[in-house]
Coordinates of C-alpha atoms and ligand atoms in Angstrom, one line a residue:
M1 CA 0.0 0.0 0.0
S2 CA 1.4 3.3 -0.9
G3 CA -1.3 5.6 0.5
V4 CA -1.7 7.5 -2.8
S5 CA -5.3 6.7 -3.7
L6 CA -6.8 6.6 -7.1
P7 CA -9.1 9.5 -7.7
V8 CA -12.8 9.6 -6.9
A9 CA -15.2 11.3 -9.3
D10 CA -17.3 14.2 -8.2
S11 CA -21.1 14.1 -7.9
R12 CA -21.5 15.8 -11.3
A13 CA -19.5 13.1 -13.0
V14 CA -21.4 10.4 -11.1
R15 CA -24.7 11.8 -12.3
H16 CA -23.4 12.0 -15.8
E17 CA -22.3 8.4 -15.7
A18 CA -25.6 7.2 -14.2
L19 CA -27.5 8.9 -17.0
R20 CA -25.1 7.5 -19.6
L21 CA -25.9 4.0 -18.2
L22 CA -29.6 4.7 -18.4
R23 CA -29.4 6.2 -21.9
A24 CA -27.3 3.4 -23.3
D25 CA -30.5 1.3 -24.0
P26 CA -33.4 3.7 -24.4
R27 CA -35.7 1.0 -25.8
A28 CA -35.3 -1.2 -22.8
V29 CA -35.9 1.8 -20.4
T30 CA -39.1 2.7 -22.3
V31 CA -40.4 -0.9 -22.1
I32 CA -39.6 -1.0 -18.4
V33 CA -41.3 2.4 -17.8
V34 CA -44.4 1.4 -19.8
L35 CA -44.8 -2.0 -18.2
N36 CA -44.3 -0.7 -14.7
C37 CA -46.8 2.1 -15.2
A38 CA -49.3 -0.5 -16.5
A39 CA -48.7 -2.8 -13.5
A40 CA -49.1 0.1 -11.1
A41 CA -52.3 1.2 -12.8
L42 CA -53.7 -2.4 -12.7
G43 CA -53.0 -2.5 -9.0
L44 CA -55.3 0.4 -8.4
A45 CA -58.4 -1.5 -9.5
A46 CA -58.9 -3.8 -6.5
P47 CA -59.4 -1.1 -3.7
W48 CA -61.7 0.9 -6.1
L49 CA -63.7 -2.3 -6.8
V50 CA -64.0 -3.0 -3.1
G51 CA -65.3 0.5 -2.6
E52 CA -67.8 -0.1 -5.4
I53 CA -69.0 -3.3 -3.7
V54 CA -69.6 -1.5 -0.5
N55 CA -71.5 1.3 -2.3
R56 CA -73.6 -1.1 -4.3
V57 CA -74.4 -3.3 -1.3
T58 CA -75.4 -0.2 0.7
A59 CA -77.6 0.7 -2.2
G60 CA -79.2 -2.8 -2.1
A61 CA -77.5 -4.4 -5.2
E62 CA -78.0 -8.1 -6.2
V63 CA -75.5 -10.8 -5.1
S64 CA -74.7 -11.4 -8.8
T65 CA -73.4 -7.8 -9.1
V66 CA -71.1 -8.4 -6.1
D67 CA -69.9 -11.7 -7.8
L68 CA -69.1 -9.8 -11.0
L69 CA -67.1 -7.2 -9.2
A70 CA -65.2 -9.9 -7.2
V71 CA -64.3 -11.7 -10.5
A72 CA -63.1 -8.3 -11.8
I73 CA -60.9 -8.0 -8.7
V74 CA -59.3 -11.4 -9.4
A75 CA -58.9 -10.6 -13.2
F76 CA -57.1 -7.4 -12.4
A77 CA -54.9 -9.1 -9.8
V78 CA -53.9 -11.8 -12.4
A79 CA -53.3 -9.2 -15.1
Q80 CA -51.1 -7.1 -12.7
M81 CA -49.1 -10.2 -11.8
L82 CA -48.4 -11.0 -15.4
V83 CA -47.5 -7.5 -16.4
T84 CA -45.3 -7.2 -13.2
R85 CA -43.5 -10.4 -14.2
F86 CA -42.6 -9.0 -17.7
A87 CA -41.6 -5.7 -16.2
R88 CA -39.2 -7.4 -13.7
Y89 CA -37.8 -9.6 -16.5
A90 CA -37.1 -6.5 -18.7
A91 CA -35.6 -4.7 -15.7
F92 CA -33.4 -7.6 -14.9
R93 CA -32.1 -8.0 -18.4
F94 CA -31.4 -4.3 -18.6
G95 CA -29.5 -4.4 -15.3
E96 CA -27.4 -7.4 -16.4
R97 CA -26.6 -5.7 -19.7
S98 CA -25.6 -2.4 -17.9
L99 CA -23.5 -4.4 -15.4
A100 CA -21.7 -6.1 -18.3
S101 CA -21.0 -2.8 -20.0
L102 CA -19.8 -1.3 -16.7
R103 CA -17.4 -4.2 -16.2
E104 CA -16.1 -4.0 -19.8
R105 CA -15.5 -0.2 -19.4
F106 CA -13.8 -0.8 -16.1
V107 CA -11.4 -3.3 -17.6
D108 CA -10.6 -0.9 -20.5
D109 CA -10.0 2.0 -18.1
T110 CA -7.8 -0.2 -15.8
L111 CA -5.7 -1.4 -18.8
A112 CA -5.3 2.3 -19.9
L113 CA -3.9 3.3 -16.5
P114 CA -0.2 4.1 -16.5
V115 CA 1.7 1.3 -14.6
S116 CA 3.1 3.9 -12.2
V117 CA -0.4 5.1 -11.2
V118 CA -1.4 1.5 -10.4
E119 CA 1.8 0.9 -8.4
R120 CA 1.3 4.1 -6.4
A121 CA -2.4 3.5 -5.7
G122 CA -1.8 -0.2 -4.7
V123 CA -3.4 -3.1 -6.4
G124 CA -5.8 -3.6 -3.4
D125 CA -7.7 -0.4 -4.2
L126 CA -8.1 -1.3 -7.8
I127 CA -9.3 -4.8 -6.9
T128 CA -11.8 -3.4 -4.5
R129 CA -13.1 -1.0 -7.1
G130 CA -13.3 -3.7 -9.7
S131 CA -15.0 -6.3 -7.5
S132 CA -17.2 -4.9 -4.6
D133 CA -17.8 -1.4 -6.1
V134 CA -18.7 -2.8 -9.5
A135 CA -20.9 -5.5 -7.9
Q136 CA -22.6 -2.8 -5.7
V137 CA -23.4 -0.6 -8.7
G138 CA -24.5 -3.7 -10.7
G139 CA -26.9 -4.8 -8.0
T140 CA -28.3 -1.3 -7.9
L141 CA -28.8 -1.2 -11.6
R142 CA -30.4 -4.6 -11.6
D143 CA -32.5 -4.4 -8.4
T144 CA -32.6 -1.0 -6.8
V145 CA -33.2 1.3 -9.8
P146 CA -36.2 -0.8 -11.2
D147 CA -37.6 -1.4 -7.7
L148 CA -37.3 2.3 -6.8
F149 CA -38.9 3.3 -10.1
V150 CA -41.8 0.8 -9.6
S151 CA -42.3 2.0 -6.0
V152 CA -42.3 5.7 -6.9
V153 CA -44.7 5.0 -9.8
Q154 CA -47.0 3.0 -7.4
A155 CA -46.9 5.6 -4.7
V156 CA -47.7 8.4 -7.2
F157 CA -50.5 6.4 -8.8
I158 CA -52.0 5.4 -5.4
L159 CA -51.9 9.0 -4.1
G160 CA -53.5 10.1 -7.5
A161 CA -56.2 7.5 -7.0
V162 CA -57.0 8.7 -3.5
F163 CA -57.2 12.3 -4.8
A164 CA -59.5 11.0 -7.6
L165 CA -61.8 9.5 -5.0
H166 CA -62.1 12.9 -3.3
P167 CA -59.6 15.8 -2.9
L168 CA -60.3 15.8 0.9
L169 CA -59.3 12.2 1.1
G170 CA -56.2 13.0 -0.9
L171 CA -55.2 15.7 1.6
C172 CA -55.7 13.2 4.5
A173 CA -53.3 10.8 2.6
L174 CA -50.6 13.5 2.6
A175 CA -50.8 13.9 6.3
G176 CA -47.8 11.7 7.1
I177 CA -45.4 13.3 4.6
P178 CA -44.0 16.1 6.8
L179 CA -42.9 13.7 9.5
M180 CA -41.5 11.2 7.0
W181 CA -39.6 13.9 5.3
C182 CA -38.0 15.1 8.5
V183 CA -37.1 11.6 9.8
T184 CA -35.6 10.6 6.4
R185 CA -33.6 13.8 6.1
W186 CA -32.3 13.4 9.7
Y187 CA -31.3 9.8 8.9
L188 CA -29.7 10.4 5.5
N189 CA -27.7 13.3 6.9
R190 CA -26.0 11.0 9.4
S191 CA -26.2 7.5 7.9
R192 CA -23.5 7.9 5.2
A193 CA -20.8 8.9 7.6
A194 CA -21.9 6.3 10.1
Y195 CA -21.9 3.4 7.7
L196 CA -18.5 4.5 6.2
A197 CA -17.1 4.5 9.8
E198 CA -18.7 1.1 10.4
G199 CA -17.0 -0.3 7.2
E200 CA -13.7 1.2 8.2
A201 CA -13.9 -0.2 11.7
N202 CA -14.8 -3.7 10.3
S203 CA -11.8 -3.5 8.0
A204 CA -9.5 -2.5 10.8
L205 CA -10.8 -5.4 12.9
A206 CA -10.2 -7.8 10.1
D207 CA -6.7 -6.4 9.6
A208 CA -5.9 -6.8 13.3
M209 CA -7.1 -10.4 13.3
A210 CA -5.2 -11.2 10.1
A211 CA -2.0 -9.6 11.4
T212 CA -2.2 -11.8 14.5
A213 CA -2.8 -14.9 12.5
E214 CA -0.1 -14.2 9.9
G215 CA 2.4 -13.2 12.6
A216 CA 1.6 -16.2 14.9
R217 CA 5.1 -17.4 15.0
A218 CA 6.6 -14.0 15.9
V219 CA 3.8 -13.5 18.5
E220 CA 4.8 -16.8 20.1
V221 CA 8.6 -16.3 19.9
F222 CA 8.6 -12.7 21.2
G223 CA 5.7 -13.3 23.8
L224 CA 3.5 -10.7 22.2
Q225 CA 0.2 -12.4 23.1
Q226 CA -1.0 -9.7 25.5
Q227 CA -0.1 -7.0 23.0
R228 CA -2.1 -8.7 20.3
I229 CA -5.1 -9.3 22.7
D230 CA -5.0 -5.6 23.5
A231 CA -4.9 -4.7 19.8
A232 CA -7.8 -7.0 19.1
E233 CA -9.8 -5.6 22.0
R234 CA -9.2 -2.0 20.8
A235 CA -10.4 -3.0 17.2
I236 CA -13.4 -4.8 18.6
S237 CA -14.4 -1.9 20.8
A238 CA -14.1 0.5 17.8
S239 CA -16.2 -1.8 15.7
Y240 CA -18.8 -2.2 18.5
A241 CA -19.0 1.6 18.9
A242 CA -19.5 2.1 15.1
R243 CA -22.2 -0.6 15.0
M244 CA -24.0 0.9 18.0
R245 CA -23.9 4.3 16.2
T246 CA -25.7 2.9 13.0
L247 CA -28.0 0.8 15.2
S248 CA -29.0 4.0 17.2
L249 CA -29.8 5.8 13.9
R250 CA -32.0 2.9 12.8
T251 CA -33.8 2.9 16.1
V252 CA -35.0 6.4 15.3
F253 CA -35.5 6.0 11.5
I254 CA -37.5 2.8 11.4
P255 CA -40.1 3.6 14.2
G256 CA -40.3 7.2 12.9
T257 CA -41.2 6.1 9.4
V258 CA -43.6 3.3 10.6
F259 CA -45.4 6.0 12.7
A260 CA -45.4 8.4 9.8
H261 CA -47.2 5.6 7.7
S262 CA -50.0 5.3 10.3
I263 CA -50.8 9.1 10.3
P264 CA -52.6 9.1 6.9
V265 CA -54.6 6.0 7.8
A266 CA -55.8 7.7 11.0
A267 CA -56.4 10.9 9.1
I268 CA -58.5 9.1 6.5
L269 CA -60.6 7.3 9.2
V270 CA -61.2 10.5 11.1
G271 CA -61.4 13.0 8.2
G272 CA -63.1 10.5 5.8
G273 CA -65.6 9.4 8.5
T274 CA -66.5 13.0 9.3
A275 CA -66.8 13.9 5.5
H276 CA -69.0 10.8 5.0
R277 CA -71.3 11.8 7.9
A278 CA -71.5 15.3 6.4
G279 CA -72.5 13.6 3.1
L280 CA -69.4 14.8 1.2
V281 CA -68.1 11.3 0.3
S282 CA -69.5 7.8 0.0
L283 CA -68.6 5.1 2.5
G284 CA -67.1 3.0 -0.4
A285 CA -64.8 5.9 -1.2
V286 CA -63.6 6.1 2.4
I287 CA -63.0 2.3 2.5
A288 CA -61.2 2.4 -0.9
A289 CA -59.0 5.3 0.3
G290 CA -58.1 3.3 3.5
L291 CA -57.2 0.3 1.4
Y292 CA -55.1 2.5 -0.9
L293 CA -53.2 3.8 2.0
W294 CA -52.4 0.3 3.3
Q295 CA -51.2 -0.4 -0.3
L296 CA -49.0 2.7 0.0
V297 CA -46.9 1.4 2.9
D298 CA -45.1 -1.2 0.8
P299 CA -43.8 1.2 -2.0
L300 CA -42.9 3.9 0.6
D301 CA -40.9 1.4 2.6
H302 CA -39.1 0.3 -0.6
V303 CA -38.3 3.9 -1.5
L304 CA -36.8 4.7 1.9
F305 CA -34.8 1.5 2.0
W306 CA -33.4 1.9 -1.5
L307 CA -32.6 5.6 -1.0
E308 CA -29.8 4.5 1.3
Q309 CA -28.7 1.9 -1.1
L310 CA -28.5 4.6 -3.8
Q311 CA -26.3 6.6 -1.6
S312 CA -23.7 3.9 -1.1
S313 CA -23.9 3.0 -4.8
G314 CA -23.3 6.6 -5.7
A315 CA -20.0 6.4 -3.7
S316 CA -19.1 3.1 -5.5
L317 CA -19.8 4.7 -8.9
A318 CA -17.6 7.7 -8.0
R319 CA -14.8 5.3 -7.2
I320 CA -15.3 3.4 -10.5
K321 CA -15.5 6.6 -12.5
G322 CA -12.3 7.8 -10.7
V323 CA -10.4 5.0 -12.5
A324 CA -11.6 6.3 -15.9
E325 CA -10.6 9.8 -14.9
A326 CA -7.1 8.6 -13.9
A327 CA -6.8 6.8 -17.3
A328 CA -8.0 9.8 -19.2
D329 CA -5.4 12.0 -17.6
D330 CA -2.7 10.0 -19.3
E331 CA -1.4 11.3 -22.6
P332 CA -2.4 9.1 -25.5
A333 CA 0.3 6.8 -26.8
G334 CA 0.9 5.8 -30.4
A335 CA 3.5 8.2 -31.7
V336 CA 5.9 6.6 -34.2
P337 CA 9.6 7.5 -33.9
V338 CA 11.9 8.5 -36.8
D339 CA 14.7 6.0 -35.8
D340 CA 15.8 4.1 -32.7
R341 CA 18.2 6.6 -31.2
I342 CA 17.7 7.0 -27.5
E343 CA 18.5 10.4 -26.0
V344 CA 18.4 11.0 -22.2
K345 CA 18.7 14.7 -21.4
A346 CA 19.1 16.4 -18.0
L347 CA 17.0 13.6 -16.4
R348 CA 15.9 13.9 -12.8
Y349 CA 13.5 11.5 -11.1
A350 CA 12.0 11.2 -7.6
Y351 CA 9.5 8.8 -6.1
H352 CA 6.3 10.4 -4.9
G353 CA 7.8 13.8 -3.9
A354 CA 10.7 12.3 -2.1
A355 CA 14.4 13.2 -2.8
D356 CA 15.7 12.7 -6.3
V357 CA 17.1 9.2 -7.0
L358 CA 18.5 10.2 -10.4
H359 CA 20.3 13.4 -10.9
D360 CA 21.0 15.3 -14.2
L361 CA 21.5 12.2 -16.3
D362 CA 22.6 12.6 -20.0
L363 CA 23.1 9.6 -22.2
T364 CA 22.8 8.7 -25.8
V365 CA 22.3 5.1 -27.0
R366 CA 22.9 4.5 -30.8
P367 CA 20.4 2.2 -32.8
G368 CA 21.6 -1.4 -32.5
E369 CA 24.0 -0.6 -29.7
R370 CA 24.4 -2.9 -26.6
L371 CA 24.7 -0.8 -23.4
A372 CA 25.2 -2.4 -20.0
I373 CA 24.4 -0.4 -16.9
V374 CA 26.2 -1.4 -13.7
G375 CA 26.4 0.0 -10.3
P376 CA 25.9 -0.7 -6.6
S377 CA 22.6 -1.7 -5.1
G378 CA 20.2 1.3 -4.8
A379 CA 22.2 3.4 -7.4
G380 CA 19.0 3.8 -9.5
K381 CA 19.5 1.2 -12.3
S382 CA 16.0 -0.3 -12.2
T383 CA 14.5 3.2 -11.9
L384 CA 16.3 4.2 -15.0
A385 CA 15.2 1.0 -16.8
R386 CA 11.5 1.8 -16.0
L387 CA 11.9 5.4 -17.3
L388 CA 13.6 4.2 -20.5
A389 CA 10.7 1.8 -21.1
G390 CA 8.2 4.7 -20.6
M391 CA 6.6 3.1 -17.5
D392 CA 7.1 6.3 -15.6
T393 CA 7.8 10.0 -16.4
P394 CA 10.9 12.0 -15.5
R395 CA 10.5 14.7 -12.8
T396 CA 12.5 17.0 -15.1
G397 CA 14.4 16.4 -18.3
S398 CA 13.4 14.1 -21.1
I399 CA 13.9 10.6 -22.6
T400 CA 13.2 10.3 -26.3
L401 CA 13.4 7.4 -28.8
G402 CA 13.7 8.6 -32.4
G403 CA 12.6 12.1 -31.2
V404 CA 9.4 10.8 -29.4
D405 CA 8.9 10.9 -25.7
V406 CA 9.2 7.2 -24.7
H407 CA 6.0 7.6 -22.6
R408 CA 4.1 8.3 -25.8
L409 CA 5.6 5.6 -28.0
A410 CA 3.4 3.2 -29.9
P411 CA 3.1 -0.1 -27.9
G412 CA 5.8 -2.7 -28.5
R413 CA 8.4 -0.3 -29.8
A414 CA 10.6 -0.6 -26.6
L415 CA 10.0 -3.5 -24.2
L416 CA 11.2 -3.9 -20.6
V417 CA 12.0 -7.5 -19.6
T418 CA 12.4 -8.0 -15.9
Q419 CA 12.9 -11.0 -13.5
E420 CA 9.2 -11.0 -12.9
H421 CA 7.4 -13.5 -15.0
H422 CA 3.7 -14.2 -15.1
V423 CA 2.0 -17.1 -16.7
F424 CA -1.6 -16.0 -17.6
V425 CA -4.5 -18.4 -17.1
G426 CA -5.2 -19.7 -20.6
T427 CA -3.5 -21.9 -23.2
L428 CA 0.1 -21.7 -24.1
R429 CA -1.1 -20.2 -27.4
D430 CA -3.0 -17.5 -25.5
N431 CA 0.2 -16.7 -23.5
L432 CA 2.2 -16.3 -26.6
A433 CA -0.3 -14.8 -29.0
M434 CA -1.0 -11.8 -26.7
A435 CA 2.2 -10.3 -28.1
A436 CA 1.2 -11.0 -31.8
P437 CA -2.5 -11.8 -32.1
E438 CA -2.3 -12.6 -35.8
A439 CA 0.7 -14.9 -35.6
P440 CA 0.1 -18.4 -37.0
D441 CA 1.0 -21.5 -34.9
A442 CA 4.2 -22.0 -36.8
R443 CA 5.5 -18.6 -35.8
L444 CA 4.5 -19.2 -32.2
A445 CA 6.3 -22.6 -32.2
S446 CA 9.4 -21.1 -33.8
A447 CA 9.5 -18.4 -31.2
L448 CA 9.5 -21.1 -28.5
D449 CA 12.3 -23.0 -30.3
A450 CA 14.3 -19.8 -30.5
V451 CA 14.3 -19.4 -26.7
G452 CA 15.3 -23.0 -26.2
W453 CA 11.9 -24.4 -25.1
T454 CA 12.2 -28.1 -24.7
R455 CA 9.4 -29.1 -22.3
P456 CA 6.9 -31.3 -24.0
L457 CA 3.3 -30.4 -23.0
P458 CA 0.3 -32.7 -23.3
D459 CA -1.6 -30.6 -25.8
D460 CA 1.2 -28.5 -27.3
L461 CA 0.0 -25.0 -27.9
D462 CA -3.5 -26.0 -26.6
T463 CA -2.2 -26.9 -23.2
E464 CA -4.0 -25.0 -20.4
L465 CA -1.6 -23.1 -18.1
G466 CA -1.6 -20.9 -15.0
D467 CA -4.2 -22.6 -12.8
P468 CA -2.7 -25.5 -10.8
A469 CA -6.0 -25.9 -9.0
R470 CA -7.5 -27.4 -12.2
G471 CA -4.4 -29.6 -12.8
D472 CA -2.6 -27.4 -15.2
P473 CA 1.1 -28.4 -15.6
S474 CA 3.3 -26.2 -13.3
L475 CA 6.2 -24.4 -14.9
D476 CA 9.4 -23.5 -13.2
A477 CA 10.7 -19.9 -13.1
A478 CA 13.0 -20.6 -16.1
Q479 CA 10.2 -21.9 -18.3
A480 CA 8.0 -19.0 -17.3
Q481 CA 10.8 -16.7 -18.3
Q482 CA 11.2 -18.6 -21.6
I483 CA 7.5 -17.9 -22.4
A484 CA 8.1 -14.2 -21.6
L485 CA 11.1 -14.1 -23.9
A486 CA 9.2 -15.9 -26.7
R487 CA 6.6 -13.1 -26.3
V488 CA 9.4 -10.5 -26.7
L489 CA 10.4 -12.3 -30.0
L490 CA 6.9 -12.3 -31.2
A491 CA 6.3 -8.6 -30.3
D492 CA 9.5 -7.9 -32.2
P493 CA 10.5 -4.6 -30.4
R494 CA 13.4 -2.6 -31.9
T495 CA 14.6 -1.8 -28.4
V496 CA 14.8 -4.2 -25.4
I497 CA 15.6 -3.1 -21.9
L498 CA 16.6 -6.0 -19.6
D499 CA 16.5 -5.5 -15.9
E500 CA 18.3 -8.4 -14.2
T501 CA 16.3 -10.8 -16.3
T502 CA 18.0 -13.9 -14.9
A503 CA 18.7 -12.7 -11.3
M504 CA 16.1 -15.1 -9.7
L505 CA 17.3 -18.2 -11.6
D506 CA 19.7 -20.8 -10.5
P507 CA 23.1 -20.7 -12.5
N508 CA 22.2 -23.5 -14.9
A509 CA 18.8 -22.1 -15.7
A510 CA 20.3 -18.6 -16.0
R511 CA 22.9 -19.8 -18.5
R512 CA 20.1 -21.5 -20.6
I513 CA 18.1 -18.3 -20.5
E514 CA 21.0 -16.1 -21.4
R515 CA 21.7 -18.3 -24.4
A516 CA 18.0 -17.9 -25.4
L517 CA 18.3 -14.2 -24.8
A518 CA 21.1 -14.0 -27.4
A519 CA 18.7 -15.2 -30.0
V520 CA 16.0 -12.8 -28.9
L521 CA 18.3 -9.8 -28.8
E522 CA 19.9 -10.3 -32.3
G523 CA 19.8 -7.1 -34.3
R524 CA 18.1 -4.9 -31.6
T525 CA 19.2 -2.0 -29.4
V526 CA 19.7 -3.5 -26.0
I527 CA 20.1 -1.8 -22.6
A528 CA 20.9 -4.3 -20.0
I529 CA 21.0 -3.8 -16.2
A530 CA 23.8 -6.1 -15.4
H531 CA 24.4 -7.9 -12.1
R532 CA 26.7 -10.5 -13.6
L533 CA 29.5 -8.6 -15.2
H534 CA 30.0 -10.9 -18.2
T535 CA 27.0 -9.1 -19.6
A536 CA 29.0 -5.8 -19.3
Y537 CA 32.0 -7.6 -20.9
D538 CA 29.8 -8.6 -23.9
A539 CA 28.3 -5.1 -24.3
D540 CA 29.5 -2.3 -26.7
R541 CA 29.6 0.2 -23.9
V542 CA 29.2 0.2 -20.1
A543 CA 27.6 2.9 -18.1
V544 CA 28.4 3.1 -14.4
L545 CA 25.6 4.5 -12.1
E546 CA 26.4 5.6 -8.6
H547 CA 24.0 7.4 -6.2
G548 CA 21.8 8.3 -9.2
R549 CA 24.7 9.8 -11.2
L550 CA 26.4 8.5 -14.3
T551 CA 30.0 8.4 -13.2
E552 CA 31.7 6.3 -16.0
L553 CA 30.8 5.6 -19.7
G554 CA 32.9 3.6 -22.2
S555 CA 33.8 0.2 -23.5
H556 CA 34.9 -2.6 -21.1
D557 CA 38.5 -2.1 -22.1
E558 CA 38.4 1.7 -21.8
L559 CA 36.8 1.5 -18.3
L560 CA 39.3 -1.1 -17.2
A561 CA 42.2 1.1 -18.4
A562 CA 40.6 4.1 -16.5
K563 CA 41.0 2.1 -13.2
G564 CA 37.8 3.6 -11.7
T565 CA 34.7 2.1 -10.1
Y566 CA 34.1 -0.4 -13.0
A567 CA 37.7 -1.6 -12.9
A568 CA 37.3 -2.2 -9.1
L569 CA 33.9 -4.0 -9.6
W570 CA 35.4 -6.2 -12.4
G571 CA 38.4 -6.9 -10.2
S572 CA 36.3 -8.1 -7.3
W573 CA 33.8 -10.0 -9.5
H574 CA 36.5 -11.7 -11.5
G575 CA 38.6 -12.9 -8.9
Ligands
ATP1 N1 8.8 2.2 -5.4 C1 9.7 3.0 -4.8 N2 9.3 3.9 -4.0 C2 10.2 4.7 -3.3 N3 11.6 4.6 -3.5 C3 12.0 3.7 -4.3 C4 11.1 2.8 -5.0 N4 11.9 1.9 -5.8 C5 13.1 2.3 -5.6 N5 13.2 3.3 -4.7 C6 14.5 3.9 -4.2 O1 15.1 4.5 -5.4 C7 16.5 4.3 -5.3 C8 17.0 3.6 -6.5 O2 16.4 2.3 -6.5 P1 16.6 1.3 -7.7 O3 15.8 0.0 -7.4 O4 16.4 2.0 -9.0 O5 18.2 0.9 -7.5 P2 19.0 -0.3 -8.2 O6 20.3 0.3 -8.6 O7 18.2 -0.9 -9.3 O8 19.2 -1.2 -7.0 P3 19.3 -2.9 -7.0 O9 20.5 -3.2 -7.8 O10 19.4 -3.2 -5.6 O11 18.0 -3.3 -7.7 C9 16.8 3.5 -4.0 O12 17.1 4.5 -3.0 C10 15.4 2.9 -3.6 O13 15.3 2.8 -2.3

């Protein structure tokens, strides 16, 4: 964790993104709106028909009339059920499609992020945004938005129906709104911060437990039991206090809204009863209005419940959109250089605002040249390699390849090969073809031959790799490195930067890989960070880096003759 978070989008950008998701499929949204309105309208029939039954019975109607109205109630209920079913289905499909599009965009935005931004932010943040935040927004699109919409439509229709029965009854129906408004505002003003604090306290508790479990040996050896118990108790107390805070908010919110629901029913009974006695409304209308109000409880509950969900999804969408903003801040790559000459001018670099680790570096590498960079640990060799590959940008000064800032080069022009090797889950073909998607199998196979690949695999290029849990053959570090080198061959970069490519391998494997490397590097410009000095011996020139400064530059023989740092390093390495 670096502590430098990825950005979070502001509320305007979040609103814009939410509208974009809704506008992406206007046909589906129209179908959902129409079906839900129809379902809500059909739901209004039953209370009105019950009121009609009361009015007709009071007026002395026949049993057959009542039967007919009862059948109509059932018919409307069935019709509402069917329409609701199709409305839900349409909403679910829309939600799933929106979720898929959100995921795809997130992957695109993540891949467009500069490596340095990902490293600074920490992979954990990106994973949380890509998993729980995307799932939260997806759930909201699939369930909350349609349900909220249905509930709002139902509530509006129900209130409209009560007003249609009689404006006086409509006014009684609105009697609970002021209290509900106050309680909800009070709750929403406090709940976001309280739930965020609860989430943080839970994470801290999980971290404290995990640290104790992971460091169990150290706890035992150094007798840290009491210290870990105290740490756990502090985390538990903080989590308990945070939970009590959210619980106390709910103990006001839930009873407050339940009470607010009963006010209009009481108002209808008192106001409606008085109006009926005064001959202003029929008894059936009062009963229908009472039934409507009971029907109103459910959609209002949903609206209040989902409001909170919308708040936390808004926060998740802001975090997802923040990744897109970070990706958009990066300058577009794709510039094509005039040749392969590398020019480093007055280069300075510092990590996250700390002191400079590279100071005023000037260096020219000719096309096709082999340059070795040597120096003590911490001198800045790997930092320079990353800058040369365009993975980070200089604080001041410039690095160009063929006149183009390396940061803006078209992909594949200059490649950094490190000691890290990753086998992607997929077939051997997938692992190779990502460097050259159009390459036929014969070219993939010859790239493998060129890097000295000898391991027979059960299904050749179709062999699945990368997931030992499903029984994929496991590859050792050297074989994984060979796949990485075959990829370099297939990508065919004009410039290759090697950063201690064989450092993690045993001497035999290292020799095999170095032989393979010779094939890969043929005819290219090569800048090699050398920890084994024979790489420097084979190079056209050697650059010595000490404390972030270039202190020596020349051929192996010239530097030996100069009797400086390189000569001393060679002397101690050689014997
Ligand atoms: N991610 C990072 N954040 C902060 N400082 C860093 C980071 N990576 C390297 N440094 C610092 O930058 C300086 C140069 O490190 P760098 O890894 O480039 O040296 P190096 O010559 O490659 O060393 P080695 O041979 O041990 O790999 C060191 O002081 C190191 O502590």
